[in-house]
Each structure stands twice: as C-alpha cells, then as structure tokens.
mmCIF file with all atom_site columns, C-alpha atoms in Angstrom:
data_model
loop_
_atom_site.group_PDB
_atom_site.id
_atom_site.type_symbol
_atom_site.label_atom_id
_atom_site.label_alt_id
_atom_site.label_comp_id
_atom_site.label_asym_id
_atom_site.label_entity_id
_atom_site.label_seq_id
_atom_site.pdbx_PDB_ins_code
_atom_site.Cartn_x
_atom_site.Cartn_y
_atom_site.Cartn_z
_atom_site.occupancy
_atom_site.B_iso_or_equiv
_atom_site.pdbx_formal_charge
_atom_site.auth_seq_id
_atom_site.auth_comp_id
_atom_site.auth_asym_id
_atom_site.auth_atom_id
_atom_site.pdbx_PDB_model_num
ATOM 1   C CA . ASN A 1 1   ? 88.927 1.191   -119.639 1.00 61.00 ? 9   ASN A CA 1
ATOM 2   C CA . ALA A 1 2   ? 88.375 3.062   -116.355 1.00 76.00 ? 10  ALA A CA 1
ATOM 3   C CA . GLY A 1 3   ? 84.835 4.339   -117.071 1.00 94.00 ? 11  GLY A CA 1
ATOM 4   C CA . VAL A 1 4   ? 83.818 6.906   -114.431 1.00 97.00 ? 12  VAL A CA 1
ATOM 5   C CA . THR A 1 5   ? 86.406 7.707   -111.752 1.00 97.00 ? 13  THR A CA 1
ATOM 6   C CA . GLN A 1 6   ? 85.648 9.723   -108.630 1.00 98.00 ? 14  GLN A CA 1
ATOM 7   C CA . THR A 1 7   ? 88.199 11.271  -106.290 1.00 97.00 ? 15  THR A CA 1
ATOM 8   C CA . PRO A 1 8   ? 88.550 11.260  -103.372 1.00 97.00 ? 16  PRO A CA 1
ATOM 9   C CA . LYS A 1 9   ? 86.823 8.057   -102.196 1.00 97.00 ? 17  LYS A CA 1
ATOM 10  C CA . PHE A 1 10  ? 86.454 9.238   -98.594  1.00 97.00 ? 18  PHE A CA 1
ATOM 11  C CA . ARG A 1 11  ? 86.691 12.603  -96.891  1.00 96.00 ? 19  ARG A CA 1
ATOM 12  C CA . VAL A 1 12  ? 85.905 14.085  -93.491  1.00 97.00 ? 20  VAL A CA 1
ATOM 13  C CA . LEU A 1 13  ? 85.349 17.827  -93.248  1.00 96.00 ? 21  LEU A CA 1
ATOM 14  C CA . LYS A 1 14  ? 84.571 20.261  -90.501  1.00 97.00 ? 22  LYS A CA 1
ATOM 15  C CA . THR A 1 15  ? 81.532 22.515  -90.766  1.00 97.00 ? 23  THR A CA 1
ATOM 16  C CA . GLY A 1 16  ? 82.373 25.569  -92.833  1.00 97.00 ? 24  GLY A CA 1
ATOM 17  C CA . GLN A 1 17  ? 85.252 24.027  -94.755  1.00 97.00 ? 25  GLN A CA 1
ATOM 18  C CA . SER A 1 18  ? 85.223 23.864  -98.516  1.00 96.00 ? 26  SER A CA 1
ATOM 19  C CA . MET A 1 19  ? 86.182 21.102  -100.908 1.00 95.00 ? 27  MET A CA 1
ATOM 20  C CA . THR A 1 20  ? 85.865 19.923  -104.489 1.00 97.00 ? 28  THR A CA 1
ATOM 21  C CA . LEU A 1 21  ? 84.885 16.462  -105.656 1.00 98.00 ? 29  LEU A CA 1
ATOM 22  C CA . LEU A 1 22  ? 86.270 15.395  -108.997 1.00 98.00 ? 30  LEU A CA 1
ATOM 23  C CA . CYS A 1 23  ? 84.588 13.179  -111.568 1.00 98.00 ? 31  CYS A CA 1
ATOM 24  C CA . ALA A 1 24  ? 86.431 12.019  -114.671 1.00 98.00 ? 32  ALA A CA 1
ATOM 25  C CA . GLN A 1 25  ? 85.081 9.851   -117.501 1.00 97.00 ? 33  GLN A CA 1
ATOM 26  C CA . ASP A 1 26  ? 86.952 8.351   -120.419 1.00 96.00 ? 34  ASP A CA 1
ATOM 27  C CA . MET A 1 27  ? 83.952 7.311   -122.545 1.00 93.00 ? 35  MET A CA 1
ATOM 28  C CA . ASN A 1 28  ? 83.626 10.619  -124.435 1.00 93.00 ? 36  ASN A CA 1
ATOM 29  C CA . HIS A 1 29  ? 80.174 11.137  -122.924 1.00 93.00 ? 37  HIS A CA 1
ATOM 30  C CA . GLU A 1 30  ? 78.445 14.471  -123.447 1.00 92.00 ? 38  GLU A CA 1
ATOM 31  C CA . TYR A 1 31  ? 76.174 14.307  -120.407 1.00 93.00 ? 39  TYR A CA 1
ATOM 32  C CA . MET A 1 32  ? 77.376 14.192  -116.802 1.00 96.00 ? 40  MET A CA 1
ATOM 33  C CA . TYR A 1 33  ? 75.458 14.182  -113.519 1.00 96.00 ? 41  TYR A CA 1
ATOM 34  C CA . TRP A 1 34  ? 76.066 14.562  -109.796 1.00 98.00 ? 42  TRP A CA 1
ATOM 35  C CA . TYR A 1 35  ? 73.799 12.738  -107.332 1.00 98.00 ? 43  TYR A CA 1
ATOM 36  C CA . ARG A 1 36  ? 73.683 12.362  -103.596 1.00 97.00 ? 44  ARG A CA 1
ATOM 37  C CA . GLN A 1 37  ? 72.522 9.150   -101.922 1.00 97.00 ? 45  GLN A CA 1
ATOM 38  C CA . ASP A 1 38  ? 70.972 9.186   -98.487  1.00 94.00 ? 46  ASP A CA 1
ATOM 39  C CA . PRO A 1 39  ? 69.368 6.261   -96.619  1.00 87.00 ? 47  PRO A CA 1
ATOM 40  C CA . GLY A 1 40  ? 65.805 5.598   -97.748  1.00 83.00 ? 48  GLY A CA 1
ATOM 41  C CA . MET A 1 41  ? 65.867 8.375   -100.350 1.00 85.00 ? 49  MET A CA 1
ATOM 42  C CA . GLY A 1 42  ? 67.432 6.804   -103.390 1.00 89.00 ? 50  GLY A CA 1
ATOM 43  C CA . LEU A 1 43  ? 69.573 8.966   -105.640 1.00 95.00 ? 51  LEU A CA 1
ATOM 44  C CA . ARG A 1 44  ? 68.749 12.652  -105.946 1.00 95.00 ? 52  ARG A CA 1
ATOM 45  C CA . LEU A 1 45  ? 70.133 14.826  -108.716 1.00 95.00 ? 53  LEU A CA 1
ATOM 46  C CA . ILE A 1 46  ? 72.204 17.811  -107.571 1.00 97.00 ? 54  ILE A CA 1
ATOM 47  C CA . HIS A 1 47  ? 73.467 19.322  -110.832 1.00 97.00 ? 55  HIS A CA 1
ATOM 48  C CA . TYR A 1 48  ? 74.054 18.119  -114.345 1.00 96.00 ? 56  TYR A CA 1
ATOM 49  C CA . SER A 1 49  ? 75.831 19.124  -117.532 1.00 95.00 ? 57  SER A CA 1
ATOM 50  C CA . VAL A 1 50  ? 74.927 18.433  -121.140 1.00 92.00 ? 58  VAL A CA 1
ATOM 51  C CA . GLY A 1 51  ? 78.227 19.586  -122.581 1.00 92.00 ? 59  GLY A CA 1
ATOM 52  C CA . GLU A 1 52  ? 81.505 21.345  -121.951 1.00 94.00 ? 60  GLU A CA 1
ATOM 53  C CA . GLY A 1 53  ? 80.897 24.760  -120.427 1.00 93.00 ? 61  GLY A CA 1
ATOM 54  C CA . THR A 1 54  ? 77.215 24.128  -119.608 1.00 94.00 ? 62  THR A CA 1
ATOM 55  C CA . THR A 1 55  ? 75.642 23.248  -116.249 1.00 96.00 ? 63  THR A CA 1
ATOM 56  C CA . ALA A 1 56  ? 72.115 23.158  -114.846 1.00 95.00 ? 64  ALA A CA 1
ATOM 57  C CA . LYS A 1 57  ? 70.409 22.656  -111.493 1.00 95.00 ? 65  LYS A CA 1
ATOM 58  C CA . GLY A 1 58  ? 68.833 19.391  -110.502 1.00 93.00 ? 66  GLY A CA 1
ATOM 59  C CA . GLU A 1 59  ? 66.468 18.498  -107.690 1.00 92.00 ? 67  GLU A CA 1
ATOM 60  C CA . VAL A 1 60  ? 68.678 19.465  -104.707 1.00 95.00 ? 68  VAL A CA 1
ATOM 61  C CA . PRO A 1 61  ? 71.219 22.102  -105.870 1.00 97.00 ? 69  PRO A CA 1
ATOM 62  C CA . ASP A 1 62  ? 71.403 24.348  -102.802 1.00 96.00 ? 70  ASP A CA 1
ATOM 63  C CA . GLY A 1 63  ? 74.837 24.541  -101.177 1.00 96.00 ? 71  GLY A CA 1
ATOM 64  C CA . TYR A 1 64  ? 76.649 23.111  -104.211 1.00 97.00 ? 72  TYR A CA 1
ATOM 65  C CA . ASN A 1 65  ? 78.322 24.518  -107.292 1.00 97.00 ? 73  ASN A CA 1
ATOM 66  C CA . VAL A 1 66  ? 79.644 22.728  -110.364 1.00 97.00 ? 74  VAL A CA 1
ATOM 67  C CA . SER A 1 67  ? 81.924 23.336  -113.304 1.00 97.00 ? 75  SER A CA 1
ATOM 68  C CA . ARG A 1 68  ? 82.524 21.522  -116.610 1.00 97.00 ? 76  ARG A CA 1
ATOM 69  C CA . LEU A 1 69  ? 85.609 23.152  -118.097 1.00 95.00 ? 77  LEU A CA 1
ATOM 70  C CA . LYS A 1 70  ? 86.637 19.998  -119.931 1.00 95.00 ? 78  LYS A CA 1
ATOM 71  C CA . LYS A 1 71  ? 84.345 17.421  -121.513 1.00 95.00 ? 79  LYS A CA 1
ATOM 72  C CA . GLN A 1 72  ? 85.798 14.564  -119.494 1.00 97.00 ? 80  GLN A CA 1
ATOM 73  C CA . ASN A 1 73  ? 85.660 16.266  -116.084 1.00 97.00 ? 81  ASN A CA 1
ATOM 74  C CA . PHE A 1 74  ? 82.774 17.422  -113.896 1.00 98.00 ? 82  PHE A CA 1
ATOM 75  C CA . LEU A 1 75  ? 83.593 19.096  -110.579 1.00 98.00 ? 83  LEU A CA 1
ATOM 76  C CA . LEU A 1 76  ? 81.263 19.404  -107.585 1.00 98.00 ? 84  LEU A CA 1
ATOM 77  C CA . GLY A 1 77  ? 82.104 22.086  -105.029 1.00 97.00 ? 85  GLY A CA 1
ATOM 78  C CA . LEU A 1 78  ? 80.966 22.672  -101.480 1.00 96.00 ? 86  LEU A CA 1
ATOM 79  C CA . GLU A 1 79  ? 81.805 26.259  -100.540 1.00 92.00 ? 87  GLU A CA 1
ATOM 80  C CA . SER A 1 80  ? 80.862 26.032  -96.851  1.00 96.00 ? 88  SER A CA 1
ATOM 81  C CA . ALA A 1 81  ? 80.154 22.462  -95.783  1.00 96.00 ? 89  ALA A CA 1
ATOM 82  C CA . ALA A 1 82  ? 77.199 21.754  -93.480  1.00 97.00 ? 90  ALA A CA 1
ATOM 83  C CA . PRO A 1 83  ? 76.372 18.534  -91.545  1.00 97.00 ? 91  PRO A CA 1
ATOM 84  C CA . SER A 1 84  ? 73.286 18.111  -93.797  1.00 96.00 ? 92  SER A CA 1
ATOM 85  C CA . GLN A 1 85  ? 75.672 17.536  -96.691  1.00 97.00 ? 93  GLN A CA 1
ATOM 86  C CA . THR A 1 86  ? 76.990 14.350  -95.123  1.00 97.00 ? 94  THR A CA 1
ATOM 87  C CA . SER A 1 87  ? 76.190 11.810  -97.816  1.00 97.00 ? 95  SER A CA 1
ATOM 88  C CA . VAL A 1 88  ? 77.551 9.541   -100.498 1.00 97.00 ? 96  VAL A CA 1
ATOM 89  C CA . TYR A 1 89  ? 78.047 11.413  -103.764 1.00 98.00 ? 97  TYR A CA 1
ATOM 90  C CA . PHE A 1 90  ? 77.874 9.689   -107.128 1.00 98.00 ? 98  PHE A CA 1
ATOM 91  C CA . CYS A 1 91  ? 78.831 10.939  -110.527 1.00 98.00 ? 99  CYS A CA 1
ATOM 92  C CA . ALA A 1 92  ? 77.354 9.489   -113.705 1.00 97.00 ? 100 ALA A CA 1
ATOM 93  C CA . SER A 1 93  ? 77.777 10.058  -117.420 1.00 95.00 ? 101 SER A CA 1
ATOM 94  C CA . SER A 1 94  ? 75.978 9.115   -120.625 1.00 92.00 ? 102 SER A CA 1
ATOM 95  C CA . TYR A 1 95  ? 75.765 9.756   -124.344 1.00 87.00 ? 103 TYR A CA 1
ATOM 96  C CA . PRO A 1 96  ? 73.061 12.205  -125.418 1.00 81.00 ? 104 PRO A CA 1
ATOM 97  C CA . THR A 1 97  ? 69.692 10.504  -125.084 1.00 70.00 ? 105 THR A CA 1
ATOM 98  C CA . GLY A 1 98  ? 67.809 11.880  -128.068 1.00 64.00 ? 106 GLY A CA 1
ATOM 99  C CA . ILE A 1 99  ? 65.456 9.296   -129.452 1.00 54.00 ? 107 ILE A CA 1
ATOM 100 C CA . SER A 1 100 ? 67.663 6.438   -128.341 1.00 61.00 ? 108 SER A CA 1
ATOM 101 C CA . ASN A 1 101 ? 67.668 6.136   -124.576 1.00 70.00 ? 109 ASN A CA 1
ATOM 102 C CA . GLN A 1 102 ? 71.213 5.896   -123.334 1.00 81.00 ? 110 GLN A CA 1
ATOM 103 C CA . PRO A 1 103 ? 71.975 4.460   -119.890 1.00 88.00 ? 111 PRO A CA 1
ATOM 104 C CA . GLN A 1 104 ? 73.890 6.360   -117.253 1.00 92.00 ? 112 GLN A CA 1
ATOM 105 C CA . HIS A 1 105 ? 77.220 4.923   -116.095 1.00 95.00 ? 113 HIS A CA 1
ATOM 106 C CA . PHE A 1 106 ? 78.147 5.526   -112.459 1.00 97.00 ? 114 PHE A CA 1
ATOM 107 C CA . GLY A 1 107 ? 81.371 5.918   -110.526 1.00 97.00 ? 115 GLY A CA 1
ATOM 108 C CA . ASP A 1 108 ? 81.944 4.204   -107.167 1.00 97.00 ? 116 ASP A CA 1
ATOM 109 C CA . GLY A 1 109 ? 81.138 7.269   -105.107 1.00 97.00 ? 117 GLY A CA 1
ATOM 110 C CA . THR A 1 110 ? 82.714 9.659   -102.621 1.00 97.00 ? 118 THR A CA 1
ATOM 111 C CA . ARG A 1 111 ? 81.759 9.169   -98.985  1.00 97.00 ? 119 ARG A CA 1
ATOM 112 C CA . LEU A 1 112 ? 81.711 12.569  -97.322  1.00 97.00 ? 120 LEU A CA 1
ATOM 113 C CA . SER A 1 113 ? 81.223 13.255  -93.616  1.00 97.00 ? 121 SER A CA 1
ATOM 114 C CA . ILE A 1 114 ? 80.776 16.756  -92.254  1.00 97.00 ? 122 ILE A CA 1
ATOM 115 C CA . LEU A 1 115 ? 81.419 17.136  -88.534  1.00 95.00 ? 123 LEU A CA 1
ATOM 116 C CA . GLY B 2 1   ? 57.645 16.244  -112.383 1.00 74.00 ? 6   GLY B CA 1
ATOM 117 C CA . GLU B 2 2   ? 58.061 12.502  -112.175 1.00 81.00 ? 7   GLU B CA 1
ATOM 118 C CA . ASN B 2 3   ? 57.702 10.595  -108.900 1.00 89.00 ? 8   ASN B CA 1
ATOM 119 C CA . VAL B 2 4   ? 58.793 6.977   -108.549 1.00 95.00 ? 9   VAL B CA 1
ATOM 120 C CA . GLU B 2 5   ? 57.749 4.752   -105.653 1.00 96.00 ? 10  GLU B CA 1
ATOM 121 C CA . GLN B 2 6   ? 59.506 1.442   -105.011 1.00 97.00 ? 11  GLN B CA 1
ATOM 122 C CA . HIS B 2 7   ? 58.389 -1.506  -102.874 1.00 97.00 ? 12  HIS B CA 1
ATOM 123 C CA . PRO B 2 8   ? 59.382 -3.301  -100.776 1.00 97.00 ? 13  PRO B CA 1
ATOM 124 C CA . SER B 2 9   ? 62.223 -1.457  -99.070  1.00 96.00 ? 14  SER B CA 1
ATOM 125 C CA . THR B 2 10  ? 63.743 -4.763  -97.908  1.00 97.00 ? 15  THR B CA 1
ATOM 126 C CA . LEU B 2 11  ? 63.309 -8.264  -99.282  1.00 98.00 ? 16  LEU B CA 1
ATOM 127 C CA . SER B 2 12  ? 64.675 -11.466 -97.810  1.00 97.00 ? 17  SER B CA 1
ATOM 128 C CA . VAL B 2 13  ? 64.536 -14.623 -99.946  1.00 97.00 ? 18  VAL B CA 1
ATOM 129 C CA . GLN B 2 14  ? 65.854 -18.151 -99.715  1.00 97.00 ? 19  GLN B CA 1
ATOM 130 C CA . GLU B 2 15  ? 68.477 -19.125 -102.265 1.00 97.00 ? 20  GLU B CA 1
ATOM 131 C CA . GLY B 2 16  ? 66.754 -20.583 -105.305 1.00 97.00 ? 21  GLY B CA 1
ATOM 132 C CA . ASP B 2 17  ? 63.496 -18.701 -104.758 1.00 97.00 ? 22  ASP B CA 1
ATOM 133 C CA . SER B 2 18  ? 62.275 -15.790 -106.885 1.00 97.00 ? 23  SER B CA 1
ATOM 134 C CA . ALA B 2 19  ? 62.379 -12.107 -105.944 1.00 98.00 ? 24  ALA B CA 1
ATOM 135 C CA . VAL B 2 20  ? 60.047 -9.406  -107.245 1.00 98.00 ? 25  VAL B CA 1
ATOM 136 C CA . ILE B 2 21  ? 60.453 -5.648  -106.823 1.00 98.00 ? 26  ILE B CA 1
ATOM 137 C CA . LYS B 2 22  ? 57.718 -3.256  -107.927 1.00 98.00 ? 27  LYS B CA 1
ATOM 138 C CA . CYS B 2 23  ? 57.833 0.400   -108.921 1.00 98.00 ? 28  CYS B CA 1
ATOM 139 C CA . THR B 2 24  ? 55.111 2.852   -109.820 1.00 97.00 ? 29  THR B CA 1
ATOM 140 C CA . TYR B 2 25  ? 55.569 6.133   -111.650 1.00 96.00 ? 30  TYR B CA 1
ATOM 141 C CA . SER B 2 26  ? 53.379 9.187   -111.843 1.00 93.00 ? 31  SER B CA 1
ATOM 142 C CA . ASP B 2 27  ? 54.036 10.769  -115.239 1.00 90.00 ? 32  ASP B CA 1
ATOM 143 C CA . SER B 2 28  ? 52.516 9.031   -118.253 1.00 89.00 ? 33  SER B CA 1
ATOM 144 C CA . ALA B 2 29  ? 55.145 10.780  -120.421 1.00 87.00 ? 34  ALA B CA 1
ATOM 145 C CA . SER B 2 30  ? 57.874 8.508   -119.019 1.00 90.00 ? 35  SER B CA 1
ATOM 146 C CA . ASN B 2 31  ? 59.232 6.157   -121.650 1.00 89.00 ? 36  ASN B CA 1
ATOM 147 C CA . TYR B 2 32  ? 62.447 4.602   -120.327 1.00 91.00 ? 37  TYR B CA 1
ATOM 148 C CA . PHE B 2 33  ? 62.797 2.471   -117.212 1.00 95.00 ? 38  PHE B CA 1
ATOM 149 C CA . PRO B 2 34  ? 66.232 1.194   -116.135 1.00 95.00 ? 39  PRO B CA 1
ATOM 150 C CA . TRP B 2 35  ? 67.074 -1.003  -113.161 1.00 97.00 ? 40  TRP B CA 1
ATOM 151 C CA . TYR B 2 36  ? 70.341 -0.651  -111.293 1.00 98.00 ? 41  TYR B CA 1
ATOM 152 C CA . LYS B 2 37  ? 72.101 -2.984  -108.857 1.00 98.00 ? 42  LYS B CA 1
ATOM 153 C CA . GLN B 2 38  ? 74.338 -1.505  -106.183 1.00 97.00 ? 43  GLN B CA 1
ATOM 154 C CA . GLU B 2 39  ? 76.738 -3.708  -104.270 1.00 96.00 ? 44  GLU B CA 1
ATOM 155 C CA . LEU B 2 40  ? 78.234 -2.610  -100.982 1.00 93.00 ? 45  LEU B CA 1
ATOM 156 C CA . GLY B 2 41  ? 80.773 0.166   -101.460 1.00 92.00 ? 46  GLY B CA 1
ATOM 157 C CA . LYS B 2 42  ? 80.174 0.394   -105.199 1.00 95.00 ? 47  LYS B CA 1
ATOM 158 C CA . GLY B 2 43  ? 78.234 2.603   -107.560 1.00 96.00 ? 48  GLY B CA 1
ATOM 159 C CA . PRO B 2 44  ? 74.941 1.542   -109.204 1.00 97.00 ? 49  PRO B CA 1
ATOM 160 C CA . GLN B 2 45  ? 75.360 -0.730  -112.210 1.00 96.00 ? 50  GLN B CA 1
ATOM 161 C CA . LEU B 2 46  ? 72.732 -1.049  -114.945 1.00 95.00 ? 51  LEU B CA 1
ATOM 162 C CA . ILE B 2 47  ? 71.363 -4.586  -115.059 1.00 97.00 ? 52  ILE B CA 1
ATOM 163 C CA . ILE B 2 48  ? 68.395 -4.255  -117.403 1.00 96.00 ? 53  ILE B CA 1
ATOM 164 C CA . ASP B 2 49  ? 66.217 -1.572  -118.942 1.00 94.00 ? 54  ASP B CA 1
ATOM 165 C CA . ILE B 2 50  ? 62.952 -1.390  -120.825 1.00 93.00 ? 55  ILE B CA 1
ATOM 166 C CA . ARG B 2 51  ? 61.354 1.131   -123.142 1.00 89.00 ? 56  ARG B CA 1
ATOM 167 C CA . SER B 2 52  ? 57.696 2.026   -123.175 1.00 84.00 ? 57  SER B CA 1
ATOM 168 C CA . ASN B 2 53  ? 57.025 0.268   -126.481 1.00 84.00 ? 58  ASN B CA 1
ATOM 169 C CA . VAL B 2 54  ? 57.937 -3.104  -124.945 1.00 83.00 ? 59  VAL B CA 1
ATOM 170 C CA . GLY B 2 55  ? 55.946 -5.029  -122.335 1.00 90.00 ? 60  GLY B CA 1
ATOM 171 C CA . GLU B 2 56  ? 58.604 -7.442  -121.126 1.00 94.00 ? 61  GLU B CA 1
ATOM 172 C CA . LYS B 2 57  ? 62.326 -7.999  -121.440 1.00 94.00 ? 62  LYS B CA 1
ATOM 173 C CA . LYS B 2 58  ? 64.457 -10.893 -120.214 1.00 96.00 ? 63  LYS B CA 1
ATOM 174 C CA . ASP B 2 59  ? 68.156 -11.385 -119.670 1.00 94.00 ? 64  ASP B CA 1
ATOM 175 C CA . GLN B 2 60  ? 69.024 -14.799 -118.248 1.00 96.00 ? 65  GLN B CA 1
ATOM 176 C CA . ARG B 2 61  ? 67.663 -14.879 -114.666 1.00 97.00 ? 66  ARG B CA 1
ATOM 177 C CA . ILE B 2 62  ? 66.328 -11.337 -114.625 1.00 98.00 ? 67  ILE B CA 1
ATOM 178 C CA . ALA B 2 63  ? 63.277 -9.904  -116.337 1.00 97.00 ? 68  ALA B CA 1
ATOM 179 C CA . VAL B 2 64  ? 61.413 -6.633  -116.294 1.00 97.00 ? 69  VAL B CA 1
ATOM 180 C CA . THR B 2 65  ? 57.717 -6.147  -117.046 1.00 97.00 ? 70  THR B CA 1
ATOM 181 C CA . LEU B 2 66  ? 55.967 -2.874  -117.813 1.00 96.00 ? 71  LEU B CA 1
ATOM 182 C CA . ASN B 2 67  ? 52.289 -2.014  -117.516 1.00 95.00 ? 72  ASN B CA 1
ATOM 183 C CA . LYS B 2 68  ? 51.829 1.436   -119.088 1.00 92.00 ? 73  LYS B CA 1
ATOM 184 C CA . THR B 2 69  ? 48.137 1.606   -118.307 1.00 93.00 ? 74  THR B CA 1
ATOM 185 C CA . ALA B 2 70  ? 48.698 1.082   -114.601 1.00 94.00 ? 75  ALA B CA 1
ATOM 186 C CA . LYS B 2 71  ? 52.008 2.977   -114.688 1.00 95.00 ? 76  LYS B CA 1
ATOM 187 C CA . HIS B 2 72  ? 54.038 0.333   -112.938 1.00 95.00 ? 77  HIS B CA 1
ATOM 188 C CA . PHE B 2 73  ? 57.004 -1.859  -113.758 1.00 97.00 ? 78  PHE B CA 1
ATOM 189 C CA . SER B 2 74  ? 58.601 -4.765  -111.950 1.00 98.00 ? 79  SER B CA 1
ATOM 190 C CA . LEU B 2 75  ? 61.932 -6.551  -111.693 1.00 98.00 ? 80  LEU B CA 1
ATOM 191 C CA . HIS B 2 76  ? 61.871 -10.338 -111.437 1.00 98.00 ? 81  HIS B CA 1
ATOM 192 C CA . ILE B 2 77  ? 64.895 -12.363 -110.373 1.00 98.00 ? 82  ILE B CA 1
ATOM 193 C CA . THR B 2 78  ? 64.538 -16.134 -110.650 1.00 97.00 ? 83  THR B CA 1
ATOM 194 C CA . GLU B 2 79  ? 66.662 -18.839 -109.021 1.00 98.00 ? 84  GLU B CA 1
ATOM 195 C CA . THR B 2 80  ? 68.240 -16.314 -106.677 1.00 98.00 ? 85  THR B CA 1
ATOM 196 C CA . GLN B 2 81  ? 71.860 -16.762 -105.639 1.00 97.00 ? 86  GLN B CA 1
ATOM 197 C CA . PRO B 2 82  ? 73.866 -15.205 -102.778 1.00 96.00 ? 87  PRO B CA 1
ATOM 198 C CA . GLU B 2 83  ? 75.578 -12.871 -105.270 1.00 96.00 ? 88  GLU B CA 1
ATOM 199 C CA . ASP B 2 84  ? 72.172 -11.334 -106.015 1.00 98.00 ? 89  ASP B CA 1
ATOM 200 C CA . SER B 2 85  ? 72.269 -9.748  -102.547 1.00 98.00 ? 90  SER B CA 1
ATOM 201 C CA . ALA B 2 86  ? 72.470 -5.986  -103.130 1.00 97.00 ? 91  ALA B CA 1
ATOM 202 C CA . VAL B 2 87  ? 70.392 -2.818  -103.254 1.00 97.00 ? 92  VAL B CA 1
ATOM 203 C CA . TYR B 2 88  ? 68.263 -2.493  -106.382 1.00 98.00 ? 93  TYR B CA 1
ATOM 204 C CA . PHE B 2 89  ? 66.997 0.815   -107.747 1.00 97.00 ? 94  PHE B CA 1
ATOM 205 C CA . CYS B 2 90  ? 64.342 1.437   -110.347 1.00 97.00 ? 95  CYS B CA 1
ATOM 206 C CA . ALA B 2 91  ? 64.216 4.692   -112.304 1.00 96.00 ? 96  ALA B CA 1
ATOM 207 C CA . ALA B 2 92  ? 62.110 6.474   -114.887 1.00 94.00 ? 97  ALA B CA 1
ATOM 208 C CA . ARG B 2 93  ? 62.870 9.024   -117.584 1.00 90.00 ? 98  ARG B CA 1
ATOM 209 C CA . MET B 2 94  ? 60.333 11.303  -119.193 1.00 79.00 ? 99  MET B CA 1
ATOM 210 C CA . THR B 2 95  ? 59.964 11.605  -122.969 1.00 72.00 ? 100 THR B CA 1
ATOM 211 C CA . THR B 2 96  ? 59.865 15.373  -122.606 1.00 73.00 ? 101 THR B CA 1
ATOM 212 C CA . ASP B 2 97  ? 63.242 15.448  -120.841 1.00 74.00 ? 102 ASP B CA 1
ATOM 213 C CA . SER B 2 98  ? 65.929 16.109  -123.444 1.00 72.00 ? 103 SER B CA 1
ATOM 214 C CA . TRP B 2 99  ? 68.766 15.832  -120.968 1.00 80.00 ? 104 TRP B CA 1
ATOM 215 C CA . GLY B 2 100 ? 68.411 12.241  -119.903 1.00 80.00 ? 105 GLY B CA 1
ATOM 216 C CA . LYS B 2 101 ? 67.535 12.966  -116.303 1.00 88.00 ? 106 LYS B CA 1
ATOM 217 C CA . LEU B 2 102 ? 66.352 9.969   -114.268 1.00 91.00 ? 107 LEU B CA 1
ATOM 218 C CA . GLN B 2 103 ? 64.006 9.901   -111.284 1.00 93.00 ? 108 GLN B CA 1
ATOM 219 C CA . PHE B 2 104 ? 65.010 7.085   -108.933 1.00 95.00 ? 109 PHE B CA 1
ATOM 220 C CA . GLY B 2 105 ? 63.014 5.002   -106.507 1.00 95.00 ? 110 GLY B CA 1
ATOM 221 C CA . ALA B 2 106 ? 64.189 4.754   -102.888 1.00 95.00 ? 111 ALA B CA 1
ATOM 222 C CA . GLY B 2 107 ? 65.789 1.338   -103.380 1.00 96.00 ? 112 GLY B CA 1
ATOM 223 C CA . THR B 2 108 ? 65.198 -2.259  -102.239 1.00 97.00 ? 113 THR B CA 1
ATOM 224 C CA . GLN B 2 109 ? 67.710 -4.117  -100.084 1.00 97.00 ? 114 GLN B CA 1
ATOM 225 C CA . VAL B 2 110 ? 67.652 -7.748  -101.245 1.00 98.00 ? 115 VAL B CA 1
ATOM 226 C CA . VAL B 2 111 ? 69.173 -10.401 -99.003  1.00 98.00 ? 116 VAL B CA 1
ATOM 227 C CA . VAL B 2 112 ? 69.522 -13.932 -100.340 1.00 97.00 ? 117 VAL B CA 1
ATOM 228 C CA . THR B 2 113 ? 70.057 -16.469 -97.585  1.00 95.00 ? 118 THR B CA 1
ATOM 229 C CA . PRO B 2 114 ? 71.692 -19.831 -98.360  1.00 89.00 ? 119 PRO B CA 1
#
C-alpha cells in the first residue's frame, strides 16, 4: 500500500518558470491538503480540497493554484515561480473528520528550489 | 484563528533520559491534538494524538498530556533511544473546523546522544 505519493521528489526552477506538483493517494480519502515547510515555521497550509472538484484557500495561497479532477489526485501549480517559493512541499490526505477526528497522512515531500 | 506555539525549538538529551516538548494553543474551541515525527528526508508521521475529552494518553515510551484549562499539551518520551532523533511537530484542530484543517507548531529538533 503506497499511501501518499508525491512527484517529483526534487526540482530546480528558474524564476518565472511554471511547474505542477502531483500528489496521489490510494486510501480513498476525501480530504487532501498541500503544505509548505520552511525552517522555523512548521507546516503552513496552502490549499486544500474536501472532495473531487472542490478546492479552498489555506493560510498561504498566493502564487499557487490547485486542482482536484480525480478523487485520488491533488495537483499544486506554480504559474510563475519566485525565489520566495523555495521550500519543501508536503501533501496530506485524510478521511472526513466529522465527529471522529481522523489523522492526516503525509507524503515524503517535494524539495523545490527557485533560482 | 488558532495559533500554536511549541517549545523548545531544539532539545538535546542523553540516551536513556526523558524528553518533554510543550505546546500551547490559543483557541479554546480546539479539540484534537496530534503529534507528528519527521525523520530526515521524510514526511511527518503521526505518532500519537489526543482528544479534548481525555487528559492523558500513552503508547509504550511516548505519552501526551492535555491541560484544557491552561490550553497546553505536552509530549513525553521516556528512555530515549538514538532512533528518537527527529523533528517533532504538535498541531491543533478546532471543533468548528469541518474540514479537518490543522494548525502546526514550529517544530522541535530532538537529538539523542549515545
């Protein structure tokens, strides 16, 4: 069982280039999340999705777009990369929380450098 | 919104000693508090969690305590081993949040020296 898989694992971009990070989960989770991790700042939520075809903004959404065309996939796009977007990006997924708190399961991250 | 503060930012312990990490949260509506362990080059992995109707939870060498009145919760690792070296994150989720969003602390780098 693969869990949450992120591709690519590493990428170097030049300022102004675009790219898409892919997250795939095989646990039939409804909820999916994109975070960025920067030194001393923990994990900050970029965007999230509570079901196929739905997305919402998190704490730091500027400069990113997302799409959830299929339940198992959640894509994070950078239209015009900036050096401030150099970070480690993590995807997570979970069952709906409801009254029973469900934990989030994380992928191993994409390390992105913008030159 | 919720704000979570985590201390210390780094913690060095001798193998066999105990380690304690503390987190405080701001929103009294928070009701779920997970702890994650992140090893180098990996994603965070859930190690233990606690709900607001419970004061303490144990799982082998790790335990979490929750003080709702003071709005803080702590992770305790006993008999530390070198494989406990990692970054640990606390998080909180608000009751009013239907979408499962977590607010994370800044993390604690734990180093266990033999």
